Amino acid sequence: MNAGKGHLVLSLTLLLVLACNADDDGGLRKNFYKKSCPQAEKLVRDITWSKAQADPTLGAKLLRVHYHDCFVRGCDGSVLLDPVGTNQSEKNAVPNLTLAGFDVIDDIKKQVEQACPNTVSCADVLSLAARDAVSFPFKKPIWDVLMGRRDGNISLASNIPGNLPSPFADFSTLAQIFSKKGLNVNDLVVLSGAHTIGVAHCGTFSRRLYNFTGKGDADPSLNATYAASLRTQCPNPANPATTVEMDPQSSLSFDSHYFDILIENEGLFQSDAALLTNQGAAKVVQHLRSPDAFFSEFGKSMKKMGAIEVLTGTAGEIRKQCRVVNQS
Ligand code: HEM
Ligand SMILES: *[C@@H]1O[C@H](CO)[C@@H](O)[C@H](O)[C@H]1NC(C)=O
Ligand SMILES: *[C@@H]1O[C@H](CO)[C@@H](O)[C@H](O)[C@H]1NC(C)=O
Ligand SMILES: *[C@@H]1O[C@H](CO)[C@@H](O)[C@H](O)[C@H]1NC(C)=O
Ligand SMILES: *[C@@H]1O[C@H](CO)[C@@H](O)[C@H](O)[C@H]1NC(C)=O
Ligand SMILES: CC(=O)N[C@H]1CO[C@H](CO)[C@@H](O)[C@@H]1O
């Protein structure tokens, strides 16, 4: 082969590599632990499934923790870190409210460490466990998880504002925060579909029920029948510990029903209702009422969310325990 041809082959290979990397995966890949810890994925799945069997709300918990992780400093496991000294970590911040499932992540990580020490990151464990917990009722993974994330060692409560949208956010605020994370309006609507499972505390929406515009009324964008039912569940003032299902009667079922209730003006948060206030977003809402469309789009958007500002290669570390950074 002459030098010219060699050059061409090299350039073509380089192009191919670049083209593959262009796929917005942040350098993550499938089967990342195939050589270093071949049992990792199955181990995480088996433990998660046994925990999900015992607690059918685990999927909602872990999915929300994964989302909070990715939106604050990227998917680097920083949400899992406990506060150190007087420094408040992400999990201490107000919007965390009741993030839960940390004990489950600890259990999984402990067993993964026993099988393959210093190999599988907490960020990957969280991403896999969230997928597996949500997938448990289907008895098969319902989206693909790319791996190779490494763990960060900074977690600051002060990083939350501006990175996690509030349930009172309007459409342009939501779109703006998602766009900062490389997620578009389609992703915003698709991922909001996660609210098809789980519960919310009265305080995250009760302002919509009472004196919303100062005329003793409810939020006009909230279905009046639904508002009346919510008022019985969340009297004014409500017990701060009371929760309601975000997708009534279907809150354990991961399905496209969220989009059906949304168009009946029964989205629980202002941020849910806001998806109908933009023409493009409202079109996506209609489209996602089809279960096939929802499942396929959810997988694609989760892949993007799971790649936000990830640490790969030699950046960050593989934490031994998810709650504390390694001591050097
Ligand atoms: C669009 C902006 C979003 C806002 C404003 C928002 C806000 C909230 C709020 C306020 C709660 C209730 C927390 C509580 O009272 O305990 C909640 C629950 C939840 N969120 Fe979101 N969220 C958003 C996007 C997402 C995304 C992108 C995901 C995942 C992909 C997600 C997954 C969940 C889940 C699964 C729950 C239920 C948690 C449980 O039952 O333990 N959310 N969200
Ligand atoms: C607290 O945070 C500051 C800066 O954010 C950092 O310099 C300091 O080392 C942290 N303290 C502890 C005990 O982690
Ligand atoms: C409703 O809001 C208005 C305007 O803020 C206030 O003047 C009024 O007292 C409120 N009513 C109740 C019952 O809280
Ligand atoms: C309110 O919800 C009911 C079902 O609960 C639905 O039949 C009705 O069309 C909804 N109204 C509006 C204005 O969306
Ligand atoms: C933070 O992570 C880096 C790797 O990026 C590591 O070298 C360093 O020791 C860590 N710092 C602490 C305090 O653990
Ligand atoms: C799980 C967790 O750490 N929750 C914390 C959320 O933030 C409040 C303070 O706003 C803490 O009291 C909780 O412990």
PDB file of N, CA and C in Angstrom, residues 207-281:
ATOM      1  N   ARG A 207     -50.883  25.245  45.447  1.00  0.00           N
ATOM      2  CA  ARG A 207     -51.204  26.644  45.140  1.00  0.00           C
ATOM      3  C   ARG A 207     -52.154  26.760  43.938  1.00  0.00           C
ATOM      4  N   ARG A 208     -52.201  25.716  43.127  1.00  0.00           N
ATOM      5  CA  ARG A 208     -53.124  25.731  41.990  1.00  0.00           C
ATOM      6  C   ARG A 208     -54.572  25.544  42.434  1.00  0.00           C
ATOM      7  N   LEU A 209     -54.768  25.087  43.658  1.00  0.00           N
ATOM      8  CA  LEU A 209     -56.114  24.701  44.112  1.00  0.00           C
ATOM      9  C   LEU A 209     -56.846  25.813  44.844  1.00  0.00           C
ATOM     10  N   TYR A 210     -56.075  26.753  45.420  1.00  0.00           N
ATOM     11  CA  TYR A 210     -56.671  27.761  46.302  1.00  0.00           C
ATOM     12  C   TYR A 210     -56.237  29.170  45.911  1.00  0.00           C
ATOM     13  N   ASN A 211     -57.202  30.038  45.681  1.00  0.00           N
ATOM     14  CA  ASN A 211     -56.909  31.464  45.481  1.00  0.00           C
ATOM     15  C   ASN A 211     -55.766  31.684  44.494  1.00  0.00           C
ATOM     16  N   PHE A 212     -55.823  30.970  43.385  1.00  0.00           N
ATOM     17  CA  PHE A 212     -54.688  30.963  42.457  1.00  0.00           C
ATOM     18  C   PHE A 212     -54.440  32.328  41.840  1.00  0.00           C
ATOM     19  N   THR A 213     -55.514  33.015  41.420  1.00  0.00           N
ATOM     20  CA  THR A 213     -55.311  34.334  40.820  1.00  0.00           C
ATOM     21  C   THR A 213     -55.719  35.452  41.770  1.00  0.00           C
ATOM     22  N   GLY A 214     -55.969  35.106  43.042  1.00  0.00           N
ATOM     23  CA  GLY A 214     -56.351  36.123  44.016  1.00  0.00           C
ATOM     24  C   GLY A 214     -57.844  36.378  44.070  1.00  0.00           C
ATOM     25  N   LYS A 215     -58.606  35.557  43.332  1.00  0.00           N
ATOM     26  CA  LYS A 215     -60.064  35.721  43.340  1.00  0.00           C
ATOM     27  C   LYS A 215     -60.734  34.512  43.983  1.00  0.00           C
ATOM     28  N   GLY A 216     -59.986  33.862  44.889  1.00  0.00           N
ATOM     29  CA  GLY A 216     -60.545  32.698  45.577  1.00  0.00           C
ATOM     30  C   GLY A 216     -60.738  31.504  44.653  1.00  0.00           C
ATOM     31  N   ASP A 217     -60.032  31.502  43.538  1.00  0.00           N
ATOM     32  CA  ASP A 217     -60.274  30.482  42.513  1.00  0.00           C
ATOM     33  C   ASP A 217     -59.124  29.471  42.398  1.00  0.00           C
ATOM     34  N   ALA A 218     -59.354  28.448  41.550  1.00  0.00           N
ATOM     35  CA  ALA A 218     -58.297  27.490  41.228  1.00  0.00           C
ATOM     36  C   ALA A 218     -57.634  27.913  39.914  1.00  0.00           C
ATOM     37  N   ASP A 219     -56.494  27.314  39.632  1.00  0.00           N
ATOM     38  CA  ASP A 219     -55.795  27.561  38.366  1.00  0.00           C
ATOM     39  C   ASP A 219     -56.749  27.231  37.210  1.00  0.00           C
ATOM     40  N   PRO A 220     -57.081  28.219  36.378  1.00  0.00           N
ATOM     41  CA  PRO A 220     -58.036  27.966  35.293  1.00  0.00           C
ATOM     42  C   PRO A 220     -57.540  26.920  34.297  1.00  0.00           C
ATOM     43  N   SER A 221     -56.233  26.656  34.282  1.00  0.00           N
ATOM     44  CA  SER A 221     -55.736  25.648  33.341  1.00  0.00           C
ATOM     45  C   SER A 221     -55.826  24.234  33.935  1.00  0.00           C
ATOM     46  N   LEU A 222     -56.366  24.123  35.152  1.00  0.00           N
ATOM     47  CA  LEU A 222     -56.534  22.806  35.780  1.00  0.00           C
ATOM     48  C   LEU A 222     -57.997  22.380  35.660  1.00  0.00           C
ATOM     49  N   ASN A 223     -58.217  21.146  35.244  1.00  0.00           N
ATOM     50  CA  ASN A 223     -59.569  20.588  35.115  1.00  0.00           C
ATOM     51  C   ASN A 223     -60.332  20.774  36.444  1.00  0.00           C
ATOM     52  N   ALA A 224     -61.507  21.417  36.372  1.00  0.00           N
ATOM     53  CA  ALA A 224     -62.241  21.796  37.590  1.00  0.00           C
ATOM     54  C   ALA A 224     -62.660  20.579  38.417  1.00  0.00           C
ATOM     55  N   THR A 225     -63.066  19.523  37.741  1.00  0.00           N
ATOM     56  CA  THR A 225     -63.460  18.301  38.452  1.00  0.00           C
ATOM     57  C   THR A 225     -62.260  17.711  39.189  1.00  0.00           C
ATOM     58  N   TYR A 226     -61.145  17.714  38.491  1.00  0.00           N
ATOM     59  CA  TYR A 226     -59.918  17.173  39.074  1.00  0.00           C
ATOM     60  C   TYR A 226     -59.459  18.046  40.240  1.00  0.00           C
ATOM     61  N   ALA A 227     -59.575  19.360  40.057  1.00  0.00           N
ATOM     62  CA  ALA A 227     -59.175  20.286  41.120  1.00  0.00           C
ATOM     63  C   ALA A 227     -59.989  20.020  42.395  1.00  0.00           C
ATOM     64  N   ALA A 228     -61.285  19.771  42.219  1.00  0.00           N
ATOM     65  CA  ALA A 228     -62.140  19.507  43.381  1.00  0.00           C
ATOM     66  C   ALA A 228     -61.685  18.243  44.101  1.00  0.00           C
ATOM     67  N   SER A 229     -61.323  17.237  43.322  1.00  0.00           N
ATOM     68  CA  SER A 229     -60.860  15.990  43.939  1.00  0.00           C
ATOM     69  C   SER A 229     -59.506  16.195  44.646  1.00  0.00           C
ATOM     70  N   LEU A 230     -58.649  17.010  44.036  1.00  0.00           N
ATOM     71  CA  LEU A 230     -57.357  17.285  44.671  1.00  0.00           C
ATOM     72  C   LEU A 230     -57.536  18.067  45.976  1.00  0.00           C
ATOM     73  N   ARG A 231     -58.550  18.961  46.019  1.00  0.00           N
ATOM     74  CA  ARG A 231     -58.779  19.734  47.246  1.00  0.00           C
ATOM     75  C   ARG A 231     -59.183  18.818  48.409  1.00  0.00           C
ATOM     76  N   THR A 232     -59.883  17.732  48.099  1.00  0.00           N
ATOM     77  CA  THR A 232     -60.231  16.820  49.194  1.00  0.00           C
ATOM     78  C   THR A 232     -58.991  16.068  49.678  1.00  0.00           C
ATOM     79  N   GLN A 233     -58.057  15.819  48.765  1.00  0.00           N
ATOM     80  CA  GLN A 233     -56.830  15.111  49.173  1.00  0.00           C
ATOM     81  C   GLN A 233     -55.837  16.044  49.838  1.00  0.00           C
ATOM     82  N   CYS A 234     -55.824  17.290  49.429  1.00  0.00           N
ATOM     83  CA  CYS A 234     -54.898  18.284  49.965  1.00  0.00           C
ATOM     84  C   CYS A 234     -55.669  19.493  50.472  1.00  0.00           C
ATOM     85  N   PRO A 235     -56.279  19.386  51.679  1.00  0.00           N
ATOM     86  CA  PRO A 235     -56.995  20.544  52.220  1.00  0.00           C
ATOM     87  C   PRO A 235     -56.010  21.676  52.495  1.00  0.00           C
ATOM     88  N   ASN A 236     -56.560  22.871  52.715  1.00  0.00           N
ATOM     89  CA  ASN A 236     -55.707  24.047  52.913  1.00  0.00           C
ATOM     90  C   ASN A 236     -55.740  24.469  54.392  1.00  0.00           C
ATOM     91  N   PRO A 237     -54.685  24.392  55.163  1.00  0.00           N
ATOM     92  CA  PRO A 237     -53.375  23.882  54.785  1.00  0.00           C
ATOM     93  C   PRO A 237     -53.322  22.354  54.825  1.00  0.00           C
ATOM     94  N   ALA A 238     -52.481  21.796  53.964  1.00  0.00           N
ATOM     95  CA  ALA A 238     -52.376  20.341  53.877  1.00  0.00           C
ATOM     96  C   ALA A 238     -51.307  19.817  54.831  1.00  0.00           C
ATOM     97  N   ASN A 239     -51.436  18.566  55.171  1.00  0.00           N
ATOM     98  CA  ASN A 239     -50.353  17.880  55.872  1.00  0.00           C
ATOM     99  C   ASN A 239     -49.173  17.790  54.900  1.00  0.00           C
ATOM    100  N   PRO A 240     -48.021  18.329  55.274  1.00  0.00           N
ATOM    101  CA  PRO A 240     -46.897  18.352  54.325  1.00  0.00           C
ATOM    102  C   PRO A 240     -46.435  16.964  53.890  1.00  0.00           C
ATOM    103  N   ALA A 241     -46.836  15.938  54.624  1.00  0.00           N
ATOM    104  CA  ALA A 241     -46.389  14.586  54.269  1.00  0.00           C
ATOM    105  C   ALA A 241     -47.327  13.897  53.281  1.00  0.00           C
ATOM    106  N   THR A 242     -48.496  14.505  53.033  1.00  0.00           N
ATOM    107  CA  THR A 242     -49.468  13.848  52.152  1.00  0.00           C
ATOM    108  C   THR A 242     -48.993  13.851  50.703  1.00  0.00           C
ATOM    109  N   THR A 243     -49.161  12.715  50.041  1.00  0.00           N
ATOM    110  CA  THR A 243     -48.812  12.637  48.619  1.00  0.00           C
ATOM    111  C   THR A 243     -50.036  12.214  47.812  1.00  0.00           C
ATOM    112  N   VAL A 244     -50.055  12.589  46.543  1.00  0.00           N
ATOM    113  CA  VAL A 244     -51.086  12.086  45.638  1.00  0.00           C
ATOM    114  C   VAL A 244     -50.409  11.473  44.409  1.00  0.00           C
ATOM    115  N   GLU A 245     -51.093  10.566  43.760  1.00  0.00           N
ATOM    116  CA  GLU A 245     -50.567   9.945  42.540  1.00  0.00           C
ATOM    117  C   GLU A 245     -50.538  10.991  41.423  1.00  0.00           C
ATOM    118  N   MET A 246     -49.457  11.036  40.670  1.00  0.00           N
ATOM    119  CA  MET A 246     -49.400  12.013  39.577  1.00  0.00           C
ATOM    120  C   MET A 246     -50.276  11.583  38.403  1.00  0.00           C
ATOM    121  N   ASP A 247     -50.394  10.274  38.201  1.00  0.00           N
ATOM    122  CA  ASP A 247     -51.278   9.748  37.152  1.00  0.00           C
ATOM    123  C   ASP A 247     -52.295   8.872  37.871  1.00  0.00           C
ATOM    124  N   PRO A 248     -53.426   9.474  38.306  1.00  0.00           N
ATOM    125  CA  PRO A 248     -54.354   8.789  39.202  1.00  0.00           C
ATOM    126  C   PRO A 248     -54.745   7.394  38.709  1.00  0.00           C
ATOM    127  N   GLN A 249     -54.733   6.450  39.638  1.00  0.00           N
ATOM    128  CA  GLN A 249     -55.096   5.048  39.365  1.00  0.00           C
ATOM    129  C   GLN A 249     -54.144   4.334  38.411  1.00  0.00           C
ATOM    130  N   SER A 250     -53.089   5.015  38.005  1.00  0.00           N
ATOM    131  CA  SER A 250     -52.177   4.375  37.060  1.00  0.00           C
ATOM    132  C   SER A 250     -50.738   4.705  37.444  1.00  0.00           C
ATOM    133  N   SER A 251     -50.531   5.084  38.710  1.00  0.00           N
ATOM    134  CA  SER A 251     -49.225   5.637  39.106  1.00  0.00           C
ATOM    135  C   SER A 251     -48.154   4.570  39.303  1.00  0.00           C
ATOM    136  N   LEU A 252     -48.546   3.293  39.218  1.00  0.00           N
ATOM    137  CA  LEU A 252     -47.525   2.244  39.295  1.00  0.00           C
ATOM    138  C   LEU A 252     -47.264   1.667  37.914  1.00  0.00           C
ATOM    139  N   SER A 253     -47.992   2.206  36.947  1.00  0.00           N
ATOM    140  CA  SER A 253     -47.933   1.617  35.631  1.00  0.00           C
ATOM    141  C   SER A 253     -47.212   2.558  34.666  1.00  0.00           C
ATOM    142  N   PHE A 254     -46.078   2.123  34.178  1.00  0.00           N
ATOM    143  CA  PHE A 254     -45.313   2.936  33.240  1.00  0.00           C
ATOM    144  C   PHE A 254     -45.964   2.800  31.865  1.00  0.00           C
ATOM    145  N   ASP A 255     -46.693   3.840  31.460  1.00  0.00           N
ATOM    146  CA  ASP A 255     -47.445   3.786  30.208  1.00  0.00           C
ATOM    147  C   ASP A 255     -47.629   5.206  29.659  1.00  0.00           C
ATOM    148  N   SER A 256     -48.355   5.332  28.561  1.00  0.00           N
ATOM    149  CA  SER A 256     -48.506   6.646  27.926  1.00  0.00           C
ATOM    150  C   SER A 256     -49.718   7.412  28.477  1.00  0.00           C
ATOM    151  N   HIS A 257     -50.287   6.893  29.563  1.00  0.00           N
ATOM    152  CA  HIS A 257     -51.522   7.480  30.101  1.00  0.00           C
ATOM    153  C   HIS A 257     -51.339   8.924  30.556  1.00  0.00           C
ATOM    154  N   TYR A 258     -50.114   9.275  30.987  1.00  0.00           N
ATOM    155  CA  TYR A 258     -49.832  10.660  31.386  1.00  0.00           C
ATOM    156  C   TYR A 258     -50.289  11.638  30.308  1.00  0.00           C
ATOM    157  N   PHE A 259     -50.082  11.271  29.044  1.00  0.00           N
ATOM    158  CA  PHE A 259     -50.416  12.199  27.957  1.00  0.00           C
ATOM    159  C   PHE A 259     -51.923  12.277  27.733  1.00  0.00           C
ATOM    160  N   ASP A 260     -52.641  11.198  28.077  1.00  0.00           N
ATOM    161  CA  ASP A 260     -54.106  11.234  27.999  1.00  0.00           C
ATOM    162  C   ASP A 260     -54.679  12.198  29.042  1.00  0.00           C
ATOM    163  N   ILE A 261     -54.162  12.106  30.271  1.00  0.00           N
ATOM    164  CA  ILE A 261     -54.712  12.993  31.299  1.00  0.00           C
ATOM    165  C   ILE A 261     -54.267  14.441  31.057  1.00  0.00           C
ATOM    166  N   LEU A 262     -53.073  14.587  30.474  1.00  0.00           N
ATOM    167  CA  LEU A 262     -52.578  15.944  30.207  1.00  0.00           C
ATOM    168  C   LEU A 262     -53.557  16.714  29.319  1.00  0.00           C
ATOM    169  N   ILE A 263     -54.072  16.062  28.279  1.00  0.00           N
ATOM    170  CA  ILE A 263     -54.976  16.795  27.383  1.00  0.00           C
ATOM    171  C   ILE A 263     -56.356  17.002  28.002  1.00  0.00           C
ATOM    172  N   GLU A 264     -56.640  16.297  29.096  1.00  0.00           N
ATOM    173  CA  GLU A 264     -57.879  16.590  29.834  1.00  0.00           C
ATOM    174  C   GLU A 264     -57.625  17.636  30.914  1.00  0.00           C
ATOM    175  N   ASN A 265     -56.495  18.293  30.806  1.00  0.00           N
ATOM    176  CA  ASN A 265     -56.094  19.334  31.766  1.00  0.00           C
ATOM    177  C   ASN A 265     -55.949  18.787  33.183  1.00  0.00           C
ATOM    178  N   GLU A 266     -55.437  17.557  33.239  1.00  0.00           N
ATOM    179  CA  GLU A 266     -55.216  16.939  34.535  1.00  0.00           C
ATOM    180  C   GLU A 266     -53.736  16.696  34.811  1.00  0.00           C
ATOM    181  N   GLY A 267     -52.870  17.461  34.160  1.00  0.00           N
ATOM    182  CA  GLY A 267     -51.461  17.427  34.536  1.00  0.00           C
ATOM    183  C   GLY A 267     -51.358  18.045  35.923  1.00  0.00           C
ATOM    184  N   LEU A 268     -50.599  17.398  36.824  1.00  0.00           N
ATOM    185  CA  LEU A 268     -50.638  17.819  38.227  1.00  0.00           C
ATOM    186  C   LEU A 268     -49.902  19.135  38.474  1.00  0.00           C
ATOM    187  N   PHE A 269     -48.729  19.271  37.905  1.00  0.00           N
ATOM    188  CA  PHE A 269     -47.918  20.479  38.148  1.00  0.00           C
ATOM    189  C   PHE A 269     -48.205  21.537  37.086  1.00  0.00           C
ATOM    190  N   GLN A 270     -47.896  22.784  37.440  1.00  0.00           N
ATOM    191  CA  GLN A 270     -47.935  23.841  36.428  1.00  0.00           C
ATOM    192  C   GLN A 270     -46.970  23.491  35.293  1.00  0.00           C
ATOM    193  N   SER A 271     -45.846  22.835  35.643  1.00  0.00           N
ATOM    194  CA  SER A 271     -44.871  22.476  34.611  1.00  0.00           C
ATOM    195  C   SER A 271     -45.425  21.412  33.665  1.00  0.00           C
ATOM    196  N   ASP A 272     -46.339  20.574  34.150  1.00  0.00           N
ATOM    197  CA  ASP A 272     -46.984  19.603  33.253  1.00  0.00           C
ATOM    198  C   ASP A 272     -47.967  20.341  32.332  1.00  0.00           C
ATOM    199  N   ALA A 273     -48.820  21.168  32.949  1.00  0.00           N
ATOM    200  CA  ALA A 273     -49.815  21.919  32.171  1.00  0.00           C
ATOM    201  C   ALA A 273     -49.140  22.820  31.143  1.00  0.00           C
ATOM    202  N   ALA A 274     -47.939  23.302  31.484  1.00  0.00           N
ATOM    203  CA  ALA A 274     -47.229  24.228  30.600  1.00  0.00           C
ATOM    204  C   ALA A 274     -46.927  23.606  29.239  1.00  0.00           C
ATOM    205  N   LEU A 275     -46.879  22.267  29.180  1.00  0.00           N
ATOM    206  CA  LEU A 275     -46.550  21.602  27.916  1.00  0.00           C
ATOM    207  C   LEU A 275     -47.645  21.815  26.867  1.00  0.00           C
ATOM    208  N   LEU A 276     -48.835  22.220  27.329  1.00  0.00           N
ATOM    209  CA  LEU A 276     -49.918  22.471  26.376  1.00  0.00           C
ATOM    210  C   LEU A 276     -49.928  23.921  25.896  1.00  0.00           C
ATOM    211  N   THR A 277     -49.074  24.756  26.481  1.00  0.00           N
ATOM    212  CA  THR A 277     -49.114  26.181  26.158  1.00  0.00           C
ATOM    213  C   THR A 277     -48.219  26.535  24.974  1.00  0.00           C
ATOM    214  N   ASN A 278     -47.515  25.551  24.457  1.00  0.00           N
ATOM    215  CA  ASN A 278     -46.658  25.771  23.291  1.00  0.00           C
ATOM    216  C   ASN A 278     -47.141  24.840  22.189  1.00  0.00           C
ATOM    217  N   GLN A 279     -47.312  25.400  20.998  1.00  0.00           N
ATOM    218  CA  GLN A 279     -47.917  24.629  19.918  1.00  0.00           C
ATOM    219  C   GLN A 279     -47.115  23.378  19.556  1.00  0.00           C
ATOM    220  N   GLY A 280     -45.799  23.568  19.465  1.00  0.00           N
ATOM    221  CA  GLY A 280     -44.936  22.435  19.103  1.00  0.00           C
ATOM    222  C   GLY A 280     -44.998  21.348  20.157  1.00  0.00           C
ATOM    223  N   ALA A 281     -44.929  21.754  21.423  1.00  0.00           N
ATOM    224  CA  ALA A 281     -44.960  20.790  22.520  1.00  0.00           C
ATOM    225  C   ALA A 281     -46.306  20.078  22.569  1.00  0.00           C
TER     226      ALA A 281
END
